[in-house]
Short mmCIF file of C-alpha atoms and ligand atoms in Angstrom, two decimals:
data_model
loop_
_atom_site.label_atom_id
_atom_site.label_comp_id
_atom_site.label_asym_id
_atom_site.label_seq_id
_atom_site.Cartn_x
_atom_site.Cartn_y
_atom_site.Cartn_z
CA UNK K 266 0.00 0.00 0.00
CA UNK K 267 1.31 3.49 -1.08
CA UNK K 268 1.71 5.90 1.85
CA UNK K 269 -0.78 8.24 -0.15
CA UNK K 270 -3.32 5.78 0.38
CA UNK K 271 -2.56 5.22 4.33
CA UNK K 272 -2.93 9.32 4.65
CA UNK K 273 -6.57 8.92 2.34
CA UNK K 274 -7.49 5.73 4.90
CA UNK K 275 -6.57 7.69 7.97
CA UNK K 276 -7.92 11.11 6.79
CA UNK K 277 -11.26 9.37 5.78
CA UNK K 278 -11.38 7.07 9.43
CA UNK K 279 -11.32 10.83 10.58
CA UNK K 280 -13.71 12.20 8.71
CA UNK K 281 -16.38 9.51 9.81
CA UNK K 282 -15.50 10.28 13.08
CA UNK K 283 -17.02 13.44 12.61
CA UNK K 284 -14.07 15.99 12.23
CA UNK K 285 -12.17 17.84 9.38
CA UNK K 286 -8.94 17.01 10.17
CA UNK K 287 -6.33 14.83 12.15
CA UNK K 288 -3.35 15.92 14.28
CA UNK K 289 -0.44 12.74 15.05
CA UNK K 290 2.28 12.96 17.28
CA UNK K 291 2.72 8.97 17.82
CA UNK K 292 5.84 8.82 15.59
CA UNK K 293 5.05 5.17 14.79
CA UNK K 294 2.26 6.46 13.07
CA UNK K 295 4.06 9.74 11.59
CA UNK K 296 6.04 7.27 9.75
CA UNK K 297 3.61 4.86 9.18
CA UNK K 298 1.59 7.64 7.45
CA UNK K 299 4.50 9.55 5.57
CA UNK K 300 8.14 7.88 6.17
CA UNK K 301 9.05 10.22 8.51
CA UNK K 302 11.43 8.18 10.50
CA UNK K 303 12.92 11.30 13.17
CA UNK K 304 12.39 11.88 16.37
CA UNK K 305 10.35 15.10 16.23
CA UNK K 306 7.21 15.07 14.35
CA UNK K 307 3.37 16.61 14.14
CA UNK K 308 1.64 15.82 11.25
CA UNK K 309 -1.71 17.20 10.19
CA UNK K 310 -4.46 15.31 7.59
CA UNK K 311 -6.92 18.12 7.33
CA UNK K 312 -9.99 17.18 4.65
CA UNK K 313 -9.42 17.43 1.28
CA UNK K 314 -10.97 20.95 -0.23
CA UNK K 315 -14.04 20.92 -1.82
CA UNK K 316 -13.67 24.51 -4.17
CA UNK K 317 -10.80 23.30 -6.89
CA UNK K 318 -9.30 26.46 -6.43
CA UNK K 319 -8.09 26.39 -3.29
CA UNK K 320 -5.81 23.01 -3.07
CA UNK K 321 -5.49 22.01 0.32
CA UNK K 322 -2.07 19.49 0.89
CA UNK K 323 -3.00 16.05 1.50
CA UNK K 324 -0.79 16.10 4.93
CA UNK K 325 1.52 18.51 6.49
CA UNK K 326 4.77 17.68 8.46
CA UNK K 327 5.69 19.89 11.00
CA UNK K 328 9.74 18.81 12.54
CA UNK K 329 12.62 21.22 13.31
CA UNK K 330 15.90 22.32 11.50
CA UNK K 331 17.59 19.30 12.68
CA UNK K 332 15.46 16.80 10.09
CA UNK K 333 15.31 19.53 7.02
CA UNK K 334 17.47 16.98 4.60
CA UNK K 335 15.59 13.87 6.27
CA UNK K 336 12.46 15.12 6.18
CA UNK K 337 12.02 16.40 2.46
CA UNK K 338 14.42 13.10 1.56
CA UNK K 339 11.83 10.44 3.46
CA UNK K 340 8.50 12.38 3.16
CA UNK K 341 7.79 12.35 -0.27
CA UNK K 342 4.46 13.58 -1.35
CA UNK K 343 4.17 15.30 2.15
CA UNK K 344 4.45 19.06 2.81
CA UNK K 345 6.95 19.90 4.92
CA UNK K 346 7.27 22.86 7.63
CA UNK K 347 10.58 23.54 9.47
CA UNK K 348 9.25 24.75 12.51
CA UNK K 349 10.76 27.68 14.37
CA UNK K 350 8.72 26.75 17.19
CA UNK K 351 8.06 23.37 19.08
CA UNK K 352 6.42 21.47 15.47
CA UNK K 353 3.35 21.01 17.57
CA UNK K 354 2.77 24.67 18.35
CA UNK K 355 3.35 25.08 14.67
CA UNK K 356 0.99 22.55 14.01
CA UNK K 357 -1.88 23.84 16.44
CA UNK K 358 -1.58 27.22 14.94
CA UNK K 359 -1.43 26.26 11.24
CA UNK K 360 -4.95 24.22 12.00
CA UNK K 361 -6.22 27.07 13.60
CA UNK K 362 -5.40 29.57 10.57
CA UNK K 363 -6.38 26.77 7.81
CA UNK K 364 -9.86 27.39 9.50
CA UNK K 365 -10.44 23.92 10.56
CA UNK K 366 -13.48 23.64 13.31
CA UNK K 367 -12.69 20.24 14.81
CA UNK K 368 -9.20 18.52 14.59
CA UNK K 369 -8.68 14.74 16.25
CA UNK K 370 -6.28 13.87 18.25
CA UNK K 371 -5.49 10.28 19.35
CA UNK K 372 -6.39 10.48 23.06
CA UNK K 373 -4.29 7.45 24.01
CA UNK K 374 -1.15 9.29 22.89
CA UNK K 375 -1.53 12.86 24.18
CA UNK K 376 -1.08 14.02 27.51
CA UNK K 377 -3.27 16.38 29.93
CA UNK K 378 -0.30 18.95 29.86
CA UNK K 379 0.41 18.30 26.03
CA UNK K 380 -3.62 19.05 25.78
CA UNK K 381 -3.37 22.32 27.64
CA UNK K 382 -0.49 23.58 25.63
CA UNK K 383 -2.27 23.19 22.28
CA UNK K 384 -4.85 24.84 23.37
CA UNK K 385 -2.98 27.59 24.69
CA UNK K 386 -1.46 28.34 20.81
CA UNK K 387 -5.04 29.22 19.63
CA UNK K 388 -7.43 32.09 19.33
CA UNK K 389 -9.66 31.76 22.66
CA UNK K 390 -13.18 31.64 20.57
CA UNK K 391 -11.78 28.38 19.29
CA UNK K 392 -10.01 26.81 22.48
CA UNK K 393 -12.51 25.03 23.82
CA UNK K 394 -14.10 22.96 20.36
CA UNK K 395 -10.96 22.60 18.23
CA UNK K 396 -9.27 19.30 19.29
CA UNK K 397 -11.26 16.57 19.48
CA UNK K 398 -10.44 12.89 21.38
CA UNK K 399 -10.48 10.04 19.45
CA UNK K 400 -9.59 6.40 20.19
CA UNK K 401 -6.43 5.61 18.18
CA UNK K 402 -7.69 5.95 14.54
CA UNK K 403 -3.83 5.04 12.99
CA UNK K 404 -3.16 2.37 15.92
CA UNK K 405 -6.20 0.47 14.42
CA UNK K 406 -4.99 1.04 10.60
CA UNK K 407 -1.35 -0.28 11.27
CA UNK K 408 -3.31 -3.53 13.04
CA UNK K 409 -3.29 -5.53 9.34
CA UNK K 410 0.03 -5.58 7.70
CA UNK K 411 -0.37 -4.57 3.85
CA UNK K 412 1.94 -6.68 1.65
CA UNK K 413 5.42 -4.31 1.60
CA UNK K 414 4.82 -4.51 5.74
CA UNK K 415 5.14 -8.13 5.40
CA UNK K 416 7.79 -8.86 3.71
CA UNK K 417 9.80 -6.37 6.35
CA UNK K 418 8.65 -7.96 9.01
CA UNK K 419 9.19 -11.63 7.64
CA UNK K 420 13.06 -10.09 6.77
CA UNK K 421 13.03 -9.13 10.10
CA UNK K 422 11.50 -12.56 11.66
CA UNK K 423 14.26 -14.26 9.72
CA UNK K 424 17.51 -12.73 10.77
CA UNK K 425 15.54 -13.26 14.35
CA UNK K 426 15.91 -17.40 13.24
CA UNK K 427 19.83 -16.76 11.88
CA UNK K 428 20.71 -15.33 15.30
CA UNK K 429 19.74 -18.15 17.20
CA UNK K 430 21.39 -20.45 15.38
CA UNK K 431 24.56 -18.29 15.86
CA UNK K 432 23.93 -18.48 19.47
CA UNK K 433 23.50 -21.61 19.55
CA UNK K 434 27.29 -22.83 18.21
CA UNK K 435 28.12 -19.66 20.72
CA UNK K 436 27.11 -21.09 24.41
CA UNK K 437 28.35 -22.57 26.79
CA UNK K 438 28.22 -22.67 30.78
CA UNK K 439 30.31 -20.72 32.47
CA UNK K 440 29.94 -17.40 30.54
CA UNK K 441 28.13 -14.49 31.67
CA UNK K 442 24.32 -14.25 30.33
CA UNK K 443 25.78 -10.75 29.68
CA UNK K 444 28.21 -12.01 27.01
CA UNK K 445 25.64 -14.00 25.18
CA UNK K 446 23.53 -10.95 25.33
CA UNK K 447 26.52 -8.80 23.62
CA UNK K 448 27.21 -11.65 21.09
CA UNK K 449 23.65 -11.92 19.92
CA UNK K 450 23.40 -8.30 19.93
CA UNK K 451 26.80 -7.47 18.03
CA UNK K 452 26.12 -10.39 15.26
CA UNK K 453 22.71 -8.62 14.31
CA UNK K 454 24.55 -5.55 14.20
CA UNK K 455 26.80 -6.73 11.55
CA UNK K 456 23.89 -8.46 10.10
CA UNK K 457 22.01 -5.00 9.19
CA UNK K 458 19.81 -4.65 12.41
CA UNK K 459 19.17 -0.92 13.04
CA UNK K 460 18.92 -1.74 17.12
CA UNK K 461 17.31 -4.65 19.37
CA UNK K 462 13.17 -3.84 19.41
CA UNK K 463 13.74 -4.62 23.25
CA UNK K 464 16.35 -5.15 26.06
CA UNK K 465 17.48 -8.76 24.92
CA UNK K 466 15.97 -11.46 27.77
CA UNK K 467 19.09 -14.38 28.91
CA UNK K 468 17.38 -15.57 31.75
CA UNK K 469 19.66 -18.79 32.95
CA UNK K 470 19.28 -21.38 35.71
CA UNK K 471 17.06 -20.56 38.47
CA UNK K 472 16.61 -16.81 36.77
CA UNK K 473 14.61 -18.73 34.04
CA UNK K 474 12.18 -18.62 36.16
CA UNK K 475 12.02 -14.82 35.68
CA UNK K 476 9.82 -14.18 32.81
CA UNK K 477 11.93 -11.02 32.10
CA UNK K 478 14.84 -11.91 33.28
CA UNK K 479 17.34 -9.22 31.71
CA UNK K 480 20.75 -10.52 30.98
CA UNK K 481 23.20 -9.93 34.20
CA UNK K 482 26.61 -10.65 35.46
CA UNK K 483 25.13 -14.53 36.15
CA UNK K 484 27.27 -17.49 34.95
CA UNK K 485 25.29 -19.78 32.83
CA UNK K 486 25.47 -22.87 34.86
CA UNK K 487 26.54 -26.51 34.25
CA UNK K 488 22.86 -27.42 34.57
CA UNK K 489 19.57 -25.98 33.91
CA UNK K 490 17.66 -23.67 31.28
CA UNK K 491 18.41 -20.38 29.73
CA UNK K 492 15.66 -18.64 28.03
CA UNK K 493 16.35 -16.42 25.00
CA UNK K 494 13.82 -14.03 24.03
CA UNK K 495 15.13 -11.17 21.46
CA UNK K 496 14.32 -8.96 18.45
CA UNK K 497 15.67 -7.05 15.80
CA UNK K 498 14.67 -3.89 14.16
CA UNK K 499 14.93 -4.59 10.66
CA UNK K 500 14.26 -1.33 8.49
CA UNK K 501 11.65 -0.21 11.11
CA UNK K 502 10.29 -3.40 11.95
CA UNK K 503 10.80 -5.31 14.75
CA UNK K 504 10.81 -9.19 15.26
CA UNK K 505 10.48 -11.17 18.25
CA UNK K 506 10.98 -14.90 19.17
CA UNK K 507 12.00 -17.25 22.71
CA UNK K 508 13.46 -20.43 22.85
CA UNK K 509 14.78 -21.73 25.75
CA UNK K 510 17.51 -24.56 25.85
CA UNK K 511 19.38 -27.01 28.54
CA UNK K 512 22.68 -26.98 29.34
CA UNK K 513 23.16 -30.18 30.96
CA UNK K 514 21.52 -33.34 31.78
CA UNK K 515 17.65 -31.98 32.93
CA UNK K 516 15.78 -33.77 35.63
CA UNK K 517 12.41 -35.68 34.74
CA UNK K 518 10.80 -33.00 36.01
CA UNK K 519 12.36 -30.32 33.65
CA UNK K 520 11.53 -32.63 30.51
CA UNK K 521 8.08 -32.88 31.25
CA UNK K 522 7.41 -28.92 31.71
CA UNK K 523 9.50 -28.41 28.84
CA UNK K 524 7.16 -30.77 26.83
CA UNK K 525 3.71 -29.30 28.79
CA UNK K 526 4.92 -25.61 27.27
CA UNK K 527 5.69 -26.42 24.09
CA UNK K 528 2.42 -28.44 23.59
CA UNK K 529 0.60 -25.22 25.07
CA UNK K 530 2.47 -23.05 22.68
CA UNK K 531 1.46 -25.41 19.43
CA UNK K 532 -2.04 -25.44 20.36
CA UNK K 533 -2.03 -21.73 20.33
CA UNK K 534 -0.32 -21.86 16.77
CA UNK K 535 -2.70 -23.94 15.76
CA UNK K 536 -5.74 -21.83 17.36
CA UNK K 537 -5.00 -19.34 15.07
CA UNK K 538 -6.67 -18.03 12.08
CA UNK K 539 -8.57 -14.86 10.91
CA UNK K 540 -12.26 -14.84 12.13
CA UNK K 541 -10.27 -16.22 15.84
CA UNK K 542 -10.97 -14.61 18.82
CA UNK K 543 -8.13 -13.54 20.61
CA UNK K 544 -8.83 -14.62 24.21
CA UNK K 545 -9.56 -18.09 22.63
CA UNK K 546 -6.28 -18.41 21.47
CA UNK K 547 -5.03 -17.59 24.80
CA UNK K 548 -7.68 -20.30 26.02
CA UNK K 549 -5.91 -22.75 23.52
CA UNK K 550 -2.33 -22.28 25.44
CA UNK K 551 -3.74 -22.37 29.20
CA UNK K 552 -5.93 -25.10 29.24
CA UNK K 553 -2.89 -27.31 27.68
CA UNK K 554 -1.06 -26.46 31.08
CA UNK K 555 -4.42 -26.39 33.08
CA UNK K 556 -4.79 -30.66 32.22
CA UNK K 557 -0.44 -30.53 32.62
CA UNK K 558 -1.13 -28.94 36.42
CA UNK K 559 0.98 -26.15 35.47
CA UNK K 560 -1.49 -23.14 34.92
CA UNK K 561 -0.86 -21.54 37.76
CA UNK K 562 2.88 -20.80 36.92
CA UNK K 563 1.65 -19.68 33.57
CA UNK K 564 1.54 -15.65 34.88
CA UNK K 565 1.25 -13.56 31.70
CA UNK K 566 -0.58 -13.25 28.64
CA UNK K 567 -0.36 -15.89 25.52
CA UNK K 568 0.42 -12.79 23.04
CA UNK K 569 0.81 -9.26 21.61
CA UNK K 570 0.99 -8.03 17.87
CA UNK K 571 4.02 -6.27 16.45
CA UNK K 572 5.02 -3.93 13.61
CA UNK K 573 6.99 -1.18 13.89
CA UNK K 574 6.24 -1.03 17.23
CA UNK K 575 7.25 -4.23 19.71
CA UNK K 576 3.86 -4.40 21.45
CA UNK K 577 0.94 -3.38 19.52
CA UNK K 578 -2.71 -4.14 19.82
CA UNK K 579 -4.88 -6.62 19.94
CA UNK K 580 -3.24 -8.45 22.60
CA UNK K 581 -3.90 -11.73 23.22
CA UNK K 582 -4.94 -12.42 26.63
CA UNK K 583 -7.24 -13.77 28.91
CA UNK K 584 -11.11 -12.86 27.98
CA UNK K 585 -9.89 -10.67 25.40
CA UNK K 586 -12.69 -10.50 22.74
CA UNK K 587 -11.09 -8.73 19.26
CA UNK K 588 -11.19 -10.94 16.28
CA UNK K 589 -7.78 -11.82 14.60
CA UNK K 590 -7.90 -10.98 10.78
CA UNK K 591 -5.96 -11.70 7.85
CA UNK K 592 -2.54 -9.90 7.71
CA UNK K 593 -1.99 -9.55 11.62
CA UNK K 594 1.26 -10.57 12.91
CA UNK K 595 0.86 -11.65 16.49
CA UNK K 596 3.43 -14.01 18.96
CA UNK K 597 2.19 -16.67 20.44
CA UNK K 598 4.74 -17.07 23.46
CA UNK K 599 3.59 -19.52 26.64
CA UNK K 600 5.66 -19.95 29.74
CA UNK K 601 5.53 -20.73 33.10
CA UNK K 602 8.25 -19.82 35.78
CA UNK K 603 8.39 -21.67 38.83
CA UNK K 604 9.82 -19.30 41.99
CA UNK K 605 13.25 -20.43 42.90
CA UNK K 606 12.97 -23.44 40.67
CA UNK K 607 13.49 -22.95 36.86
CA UNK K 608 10.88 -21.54 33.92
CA UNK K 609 10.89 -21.46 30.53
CA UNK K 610 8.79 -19.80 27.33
CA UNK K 611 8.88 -20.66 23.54
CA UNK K 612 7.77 -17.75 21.57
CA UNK K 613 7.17 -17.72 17.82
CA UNK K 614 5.61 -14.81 15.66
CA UNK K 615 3.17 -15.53 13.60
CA UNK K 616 1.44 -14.55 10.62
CA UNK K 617 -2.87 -14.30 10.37
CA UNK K 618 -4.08 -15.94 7.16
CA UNK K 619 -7.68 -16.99 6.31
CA UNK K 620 -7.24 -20.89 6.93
CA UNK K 621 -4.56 -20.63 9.98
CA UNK K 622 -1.08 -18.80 10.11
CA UNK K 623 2.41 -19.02 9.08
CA UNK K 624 4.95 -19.68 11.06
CA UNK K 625 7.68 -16.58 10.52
CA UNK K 626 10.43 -17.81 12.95
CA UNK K 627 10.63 -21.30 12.25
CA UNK K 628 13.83 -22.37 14.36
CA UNK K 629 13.66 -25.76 16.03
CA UNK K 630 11.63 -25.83 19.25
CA UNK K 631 12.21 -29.60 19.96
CA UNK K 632 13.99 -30.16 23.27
CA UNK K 633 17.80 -29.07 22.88
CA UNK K 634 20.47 -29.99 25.18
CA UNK K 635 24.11 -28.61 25.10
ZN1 ZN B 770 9.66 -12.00 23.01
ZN1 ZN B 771 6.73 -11.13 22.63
#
């Protein structure tokens, strides 16, 4: 999909919410919108004009002297202002001169105080009716991938897989979860990655039973689990993926809650497919460890959806009630951690289709001991 027609989908989601124009300072969705990709943005979608005379732009970008070169390079087909002021007061005032009545604003991603200042930047008759909350009009665009999305995100998903088989050759007990942290993060360096689309998760031994365990100074040991969970940012889109491996002979104990997880975590796979609903996959994963007797250690959520953001909605948790649709990405990622014992979570991401999903980190998740 071009980014023209993301800025006609947004600007007409706007419209039927009953307002002429819309004002987005999530910079996710500045760049999901126009390609914006710096760290100072406002962007305005007012309506399109009616009279053919007067041609109002399609979308303005308000960012500051820094991004001039960026901004006019990335934002093609987007007017751009080089604000003198803070972009958003530049923004606020050009909507208030452009003689638009009632701008949106996404209400999940603007402050009380941010509020207050825009308001403060326009004439007083039109303070009080100008901006308009709005549930997250963009957020619920960016939900289904379109096809260019996709392929990123499968790029992404896929240098994800090549890491862990890097790792893999890599570990061995003794070493600081700290050094396989730096080796997985300095091989997808060299590999392209822009950054890590979180704080990389080596949880080892008894940490494993952390479910984000952060990599520390702690030796792997001679015996027991380290879950990996970790993601690159592959131009703008993240991946995401856990496996957790043995070092070490594992006790009968450890086998069997290794097997109980990754049952729950292929009956979620397999639970999914457009039409779904979310808190059913979840359903799929629990009641796998409900019949295993190991619910109760299962303490998070089943999933989340990702893009260019790491967690974006619909989650997929308990008694959630959204329908998965074609061209979602979403993890599927089961665990449970066991206090002062061990813990453990596969984690795959997966792609929504009409009949089920595919599979977009497809490393081994069959029982691996070092
Ligand atoms: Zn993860
Ligand atoms: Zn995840």
């Amino acid at each position: 999909m071009s980014l023209n027609s993301r800025k006609k989908r947004a600007t007409d989601a706007a419209l039927a919410a009953g307002v002429d124009a819309l004002l987005v300072t999530n910079l996710p969705d500045v760049r999901w919108l126009c390609g914006f990709t710096g760290s100072s943005a406002a962007l305005v979608l007012p309506r399109p004009s009616s009279e053919p005379s007067r041609k109002t732009p399609h979308a303005v970008l308000f960012t500051d002297g820094r991004y001039i070169a960026q901004a006019n390079a990335e934002a093609v087909g987007t007017q751009v202002v080089i604000a003198t002021k803070p972009p958003l007061t530049e923004a606020c005032e050009w909507i208030a001169a452009a003689g638009i009545k009632r701008c949106g604003f996404d209400k999940t991603q603007t402050t009380v105080a941010t509020l207050a200042n825009m308001r403060k930047v326009v004439p007083a008759k039109q303070r009080h009716s100008l901006f308009v909350a709005l549930d997250p009009l963009v957020a619920h665009l960016r939900q289904i991938k379109d096809a260019d999305e996709i392929a990123k995100l499968r790029a992404a998903a896929k240098l994800g897989c090549k890491l862990f088989d890097h790792i893999l050759t890599y570990i061995q007990s003794g070493m600081t979860e700290m050094a396989v942290a730096a080796e997985l993060e300095h091989a997808a360096r060299l590999a392209g990655a822009e950054g890590m689309s979180f704080e990389t998760i080596i949880a080892s031994g008894e940490r494993s039973s952390r479910p984000h365990g952060h990599a520390t100074t702690a030796k792997l040991p001679r015996r027991g689990f380290v879950t990996m969970d970790f993601g690159v940012i592959l131009d703008g889109y993240c991946s995401d993926m856990t496996r957790t491996i043995h070092i070490g002979r594992a006790s009968a104990e450890e086998r069997t809650a290794y097997d109980a997880v990754l049952e729950a975590q292929e009956a979620g796979v397999a639970a999914v497919r457009a039409g779904v609903v979310t808190g059913d996959v979840d359903e799929a994963c629990r009641s796998v460890l409900r019949s295993a007797g190991l619910a109760q250690w299962f303490t998070h959520s089943t999933g989340h959806s990702l893009g260019l953001e790491i967690h974006e909605e619909p989650r997929l948790a308990l008694k959630r009630t959204e329908k998965l649709k074609a061209g979602m990405i979403v993890t599927i990622e089961p665990g449970i951690y066991m206090p002062g014992k061990f813990g453990m979570r596969i984690e795959d991401t997966v792609l929504v289709t009409r009949t089920g999903c595919e599979i977009l980190t497809p490393s081994p998740k069959a029982w691996i001991e070092l």
